[in-house]
Amino acid sequence: MGKPKKTLWGGRFSTSLTTETIAFTHSIEADTRLIGYDIWGSQTHAIMLARQGIISDADLREILQWLQKAETDFQNGDFTLDPNKEDVHMNVESYLIENAGREFGGKLHTARSRNDQVLVDAHLYIRDEILNVQRGLSELCEAFLHIAKVHANTVMPGYTHTQHAQPISLGFWATAYVSMFLRDQKRLQSAYKLANTNPLGACALAGTTFPIDRHLTTKLLGFDAPHEHALDVISSRDFIAETLFALSLVMANLSRISEEIVYWTTYEFGIAVLDDAYSFGSSIMPQKKNPDIAELTRGRTGRVYGALLDLLTNLKGLPMGYNRDFQEDKPPLWEAFDIVKACLGLLPELLKTTDFKTERMAELANANFATATELANYLVKEHQISFRECHEIVGGLVGELGQGEKTFADWELTQRLLKQREIDIPIEQLKQILDAELAIQNNQSLGGTSPAEVHRMVDGFAEQLNEIASHIDAYQSEIDDAHQETLRIVDEVLGGDSDNIVRRGIQGINY
Ligand code: ARG
């Protein structure tokens, strides 16, 4: 047998790796969270090998028994991943070989490469995490829908250029975020579908001469279909890029709501007050109440963008085939998921507990000429003047009032200035035209800010969220059912007291 080798691939090497080389190349920290997926992938691979007659039933029993033990030992802390063994795949295989012996454990890697193995782990991991992010996003949308239902009639200033534009309702504002986050849901769902294909069986890059059955592992891993082209799948990380892009946009959107929270809670704006449970003080200034969660969400956005850019840069120069550069795909992906999930873990509750200062909002919505467009619209409707001319008239009025530091609410002056422009409107009517609340009631065009439209959109969005929830449940069941089916076969094989039972068990798999 020759002298014992330091690595499982060390056959051709005469010296072992230096400590520094191992430290530079291993991926143990990143791989730790993959071990459950790695073992599931190995179980399905071994079952498939036995069913195809590539390994014996006795081999299968030994392999499955020690894979199961590896998992429980890992959970109990009796099996830890060793950097000297490079990655999770080599650690698990070494565990098998050390415990079951090379004559059994050494057969697991037949017709498989770490190249397809690592992709199986990543695909399985991404599926779970996308569903987690989707659940968090749905909760966030629910929080916005709650605000929308309560505040469909609450006026606030709508902004463009961060300047008063037109009055809208707080409910309308909240539904805008739901509308936006629903697109994130769709992007994540599409990323999920891309990730839900089976790389296993691609082997190193060329497929294999063994009579493997990729459909069986596809079924047992709950994938939609095999990712057929062996060289393409080995070389592809676009499913990760797609996911990171979807996560980057989620963060962009979370950062935008965070930005609004930050300035809405300023003394100057004063339209929202955070619950104390989500606020921070200062070590020196006793009066401070700071929106740190929103700031950190905004501040962590760049790290998720960085993850996307990291991966895109990694991919751009890589030739077809596996390249070790690919190992670097995991830390940014982990980081992106961790950050997004952490933000989504806090923001829904932070929003639900925020006290919106509706009186202050109404005061702002009625100030600073925010209803000027309504006056122009009135003139178009009642005086048969073109909109451009009405715009000019109201613009002139605002300019004059503003110069004298007056507002529309200086009603007699407003009336007089309009009269000078040959427009006669009784003060009572002026008050109605320029009332912010009436303005939002009347903006009844499709998708506008009227309470009727807000309620209609709330219902539509709630329905979409229900559909998303059923998708998430359906995907989760597919994952769980496939895992349960794998574990059922493992139990059957390990519980069978004769090879016949094992054979019947694996022959009976329906797919
Ligand atoms: N740790 C590696 C990765 O994450 C394993 C993949 C295969 N390695 C190899 N040398 N072929 O990409």
XYZ file of C-alpha atoms in Angstrom, residues 372 375-381 383-396 423:
23
model
C -50.611 74.065 -5.564
C -55.414 74.708 -7.600
C -53.961 74.481 -11.106
C -56.107 71.399 -11.781
C -59.193 73.281 -10.525
C -58.540 76.143 -12.920
C -58.213 73.738 -15.824
C -61.531 72.109 -14.953
C -62.095 77.968 -16.182
C -61.300 76.161 -19.415
C -57.717 77.418 -19.362
C -54.888 75.230 -20.601
C -52.887 73.442 -17.919
C -49.672 75.252 -18.883
C -51.382 78.603 -18.388
C -52.861 77.508 -15.045
C -49.405 76.371 -13.984
C -48.128 79.876 -14.816
C -50.951 81.549 -12.865
C -50.527 79.415 -9.738
C -46.752 79.693 -10.008
C -47.072 83.479 -10.033
C -60.002 84.490 -11.245
